[in-house]
Amino acid sequence: MIELLYLLLEDAWFAWIPAVGFAMVFNVPRHMLIYCAIGGALTHSSRFLLMHYGVPIEWATFIVSANMGFLGLYWSRKHLIPRPVFTVASVIPMIPGSYAFTAMIALVEINTTGYSLGLMQLVTENGLRTLFILTALSFGLALPSILIYRGRPIV
Amino acid sequence: MSLSKEAQTELTRVAVFAGQILHQHGAESRLIEQTTQRIGLALGADNIELSVSPDAIVITSLSDGHCVTTTRRCFDRGINMQMVCEVQRICVMAEKQLLDVRDVKKRLKRLIPFKHNRWLVVLMIGFSCASFSHFFGGDRAAYWVTFVAAALAMILRQELAHRHHNPFVNFAAAAFVATTITSFGVIFEAGENPQIAMAASVLLLVPGFPLINSVSDMLKGHINMGIARWVFATLLAISVSIGIVASMTLVGVSGWTS
């Protein structure tokens, strides 16, 4: 139990850094960076927890990003700031970038070295995983405006 | 409320200017549409209709049965959430009738994109990619190799973006540099698993924002905007992988598909 708590804390610590780093690339205002850090640490560590108890990565991503969507809703009503400012930077650590690049590189390799089952497997599996995780991520974030606000402005 | 022809034209220009700023700085289509409409209505139009397409917005304002239509081209000026926040704030203030057309125009014209200190960004991006290497199970050597490679790639990316180079060229070059540096980590056998650094050091080039915007645009009914953003993000990812493959072929280290 203590071991798990330690792993969670470590995960949260390493997750806030990319959230803030990418928030700075998107030029999120300075006093909002702390929310991106909190969001990044919370989402990535709770996804780690869900995956630790055997939830598949797509569903775990969907659940935590839906929660992030509602948390972002609260923050955005409180500070009168559009939601993507907090939410997108917070889920950046969960973007399946490595899968996407592996799929693309395997695609380029098929062109140079010829078709092989191993390469095609890499393309399909990594490509599909990218697609599903990404859809889960965006759908989760959009959930509050799809279910509750339905076209009305949030702030 | 009845508006003169000049007043209606001015209102339309101010509203389209707000929409243009949002579009150029990477806001979601729903946000562009809603904010532009709200500003137009707050300034006294009866109705605002607008069409958002990937490189332009077209807006028509209605007042007393008269229409004024105008189009603005929208060139990508890089994602800047601070600009989006400011336009949103102006919109809320206009809705509370704290600002009239002239104030809104003055405030929109005064907006200057805020940029974080570039060396701070380089440092944070270096640590971000290094954290990703930790998530992939890398040891301390992989951590620092990733840090150096990602920071140098970020410097190159900023320099090329500053000189208005094509984003595809920019991303391919940055991926090439990052992969070349981390390949030396593999050649000199830094740590237990130096291949991890190769995967982690290019993650600063993942087009995360366009991808998320793309899916949420499509979910909310802006299919053509979503497709355009998706294609743009995919092309960026392809140019990154071409940069990686070029570097792996030149240096002769393979770290991804083996």
Short mmCIF file of N, CA, C and O in Angstrom, two decimals, chain A residues 1 3 9 23 37 44 47 51 56 74 81 94 106 120 145:
data_model
loop_
_atom_site.label_atom_id
_atom_site.label_comp_id
_atom_site.label_asym_id
_atom_site.label_seq_id
_atom_site.Cartn_x
_atom_site.Cartn_y
_atom_site.Cartn_z
N MET A 1 0.83 -1.21 0.00
CA MET A 1 0.00 0.00 0.00
C MET A 1 0.87 1.26 0.00
O MET A 1 0.68 2.17 -0.80
N GLU A 3 3.90 1.30 -0.81
CA GLU A 3 4.64 1.22 -2.08
C GLU A 3 3.85 1.90 -3.19
O GLU A 3 4.35 2.73 -3.96
N LEU A 9 2.82 9.13 -6.05
CA LEU A 9 3.41 10.45 -5.84
C LEU A 9 4.51 10.71 -6.86
O LEU A 9 4.61 11.80 -7.42
N ALA A 23 2.31 23.79 -21.47
CA ALA A 23 1.46 24.98 -21.26
C ALA A 23 2.25 26.24 -21.61
O ALA A 23 1.70 27.20 -22.16
N ALA A 37 -0.44 22.58 -13.79
CA ALA A 37 0.40 21.64 -13.04
C ALA A 37 -0.47 20.70 -12.21
O ALA A 37 -0.29 19.48 -12.24
N HIS A 44 -2.64 12.34 -14.69
CA HIS A 44 -1.73 11.25 -15.02
C HIS A 44 -1.63 10.25 -13.89
O HIS A 44 -1.60 9.04 -14.13
N ARG A 47 -4.78 8.13 -13.74
CA ARG A 47 -4.78 7.12 -14.80
C ARG A 47 -3.85 5.96 -14.43
O ARG A 47 -4.18 4.80 -14.66
N MET A 51 -5.00 2.12 -14.19
CA MET A 51 -4.34 1.07 -14.96
C MET A 51 -3.70 0.04 -14.05
O MET A 51 -3.61 -1.14 -14.40
N PRO A 56 -8.29 -0.97 -18.87
CA PRO A 56 -7.54 -0.76 -20.12
C PRO A 56 -7.21 0.72 -20.32
O PRO A 56 -7.95 1.59 -19.85
N TYR A 74 -15.25 23.87 -13.63
CA TYR A 74 -15.29 24.62 -12.38
C TYR A 74 -14.30 25.79 -12.41
O TYR A 74 -14.65 26.93 -12.13
N ILE A 81 -12.30 32.13 -17.76
CA ILE A 81 -11.26 31.86 -18.75
C ILE A 81 -11.70 30.64 -19.54
O ILE A 81 -12.25 29.70 -18.95
N MET A 94 -0.63 12.72 -21.29
CA MET A 94 -1.26 11.45 -21.67
C MET A 94 -1.38 11.28 -23.18
O MET A 94 -1.90 10.26 -23.64
N ALA A 106 7.25 3.14 -38.76
CA ALA A 106 7.09 1.81 -39.37
C ALA A 106 6.55 1.95 -40.78
O ALA A 106 6.95 1.21 -41.69
N MET A 120 3.99 -4.24 -40.47
CA MET A 120 2.57 -3.92 -40.63
C MET A 120 1.84 -4.04 -39.30
O MET A 120 0.94 -3.25 -39.00
N SER A 145 -19.43 19.94 -22.06
CA SER A 145 -20.16 20.80 -22.99
C SER A 145 -21.10 19.99 -23.87
O SER A 145 -22.08 20.51 -24.38
#
